[in-house]
Amino acid sequence: MARPSGRIIKNPFMSLTPSPRSLTQLFSVSPPLTSLFSSKKTSPSPSLSIFILSFLFSFTFLGISIFRFFPSSQDSIHCSIISPTTSPISSHPLPSSYSQIILTSLLSGINSDNKIQPRIGGTAMVPLPVHLVSGNLSEEETEFWKQPDSNGYRPCLDSTIGYRKRSAKISKEKNRFLVVVAAGGLNQQKNQIIDAVVIARILEAALVLPVLQVNMIWEDESEFPDIFDVEHFKKTLRADVRVVSSLPSSHLVAKQTVVTQIPYGVSPFWIRAKFFKQLNQEGVLVLKGLDSKLSKNLPSDLQKLRCKVAFHALRFSKPILQVGNQLARRMWIEGPYISLHLRLEKDVWVRTGCRTGLGPEYDQIITQIQKTQPQYLTGRVNMSYSQRRLSGLCPLNAFEMARLLKALGAPQSGRFYIAGGEPFGGSKALEPLAAVFPNLVRKEMLARDGELSPFLNSSSALSAIDYIVSFNSDIFIPSHGGNMGRALQGHRAYMGHRKSIRPNKRTMLPFFEDSSISDEEFSSIIRSLHNKSMKPEPRKKQRDNDVIAYPVPECMCRHGSGIF
């Protein structure tokens, strides 16, 4: 197939305003215009001068008209982020020129995947347009595909004057350095990196590029540059903290203080009182075991910094973005799709102390691991399996997820992307779901020969690819809370309140057990239990919710001046 003749627009949001270079190119292709800017010192005739002045006036008026026709680059980013758009698949006209530009870029790259660049609006990852689903749909199916109203919320990260004044000094810090070792899976590490940036800001220290601890469960030895775009990380945060790749030679001391014991929920005041004097004296502070130690209830400027790190600075590395965007595009071009993050891996069943739903043989394997390695069990050990399940501490198995989706109105012909690692039990674990919803797709099925090969030894990279495909889906549903579920919930809200459904397990599971309820009544109950999670939900400080999962209102506003 011939390569499309049109130019691939790498950044459709920012390309609407002509650049000086574009204007120069415009001049260079027109000999009469070029002659107007010639360096020859000739004296034009009066009639020619009048002609030139008239032409310049007309050209200036035309330029002003063009600039007025197109919105400013900053506003165009926001409108594109928060306005749902539709695809040509739905046979409905696109509501804006932005959608047409996005789709031109998309469709021009369908048959030349290796030429496609990531879609970036400003410094944020911009999702593909949502589909307008129409046709012969039931009332339940129509409601299922319907996107939530954003209520006018958009990204809003303006900091206070005091914060900006302090930034001038903090962003140039060369005497105090913070080193953080991040452990766990990808999204657990992301949380610790976010906290590391905030703590560096609190301590007025330069942040050394975080060290990713080797993951013993998944045997992942990925380093920060393998997963994230280092230069983008530094550049995005340069006004908030100084980020360096390594410690300077002047600070490579033989003995460094390594802090591993930090209480949960510590405040900025605690951090500064505990470490600032020590950091001033020694020059280097190393923190380990930072997971969820920093309070979720922070001053406004620091909450916005958390969002800036999570949704702007922590961009995945180019190889991961390229493959993730390719897979997302292949799912998207076929029509609307739902992403399910199924937590069915063996380690999840071991850690939660829950039953797999696969029968006694599989449950016995999990129980045996728990007995021999009790340190992995994170569920409440004084609770029975039934108590943990009814308390919402267990992932939904494939059978329970199928019942939930059916009750919510998901069409049986719907397309589902299955995010997550290899399920314990293999294909058997997905059989109850596939029996009701047969169109299940995994990244291994979407990828072409060799595309996933560079990442097969990196669970973090594979998780990042799942994250990208899920981020671009029309609907996202996790089977269990978890770090990835919360991160995607907040990221999708921040980028336009894309529909995310959080299973209300604690409330709905008793109805799963009640055989006296009809299917119609069951569906009505399940839909009513999940209406709230489909709307912009403000963060509740008393519940210590993370602004990364609930960016409203600290990181989003109705009348803010924009992303920056």
Coordinates of C-alpha atoms in Angstrom, one line a residue, residues 68 73 80 92 111 115 139 168 203 276 294 298 310 337 382 390 401 505 541 550:
R68 CA -8.5 34.8 15.6
S73 CA -2.4 26.9 21.8
S80 CA -9.2 19.0 23.2
H92 CA -21.3 10.5 12.8
N111 CA 0.1 1.2 7.9
K115 CA 6.9 6.1 11.8
E139 CA -31.3 1.3 27.0
A168 CA 14.1 30.3 42.0
L203 CA 13.8 19.7 52.0
F276 CA 16.6 19.3 57.1
L294 CA 4.0 10.8 53.0
L298 CA -0.8 18.2 51.8
A310 CA 2.2 11.9 38.0
Y337 CA -13.3 -1.0 23.7
N382 CA -7.3 -12.8 61.5
L390 CA -17.2 -9.6 51.7
M401 CA -16.5 -9.9 36.6
K505 CA -17.3 -4.9 46.0
K541 CA -9.7 14.5 52.9
Y550 CA -9.0 12.0 42.9

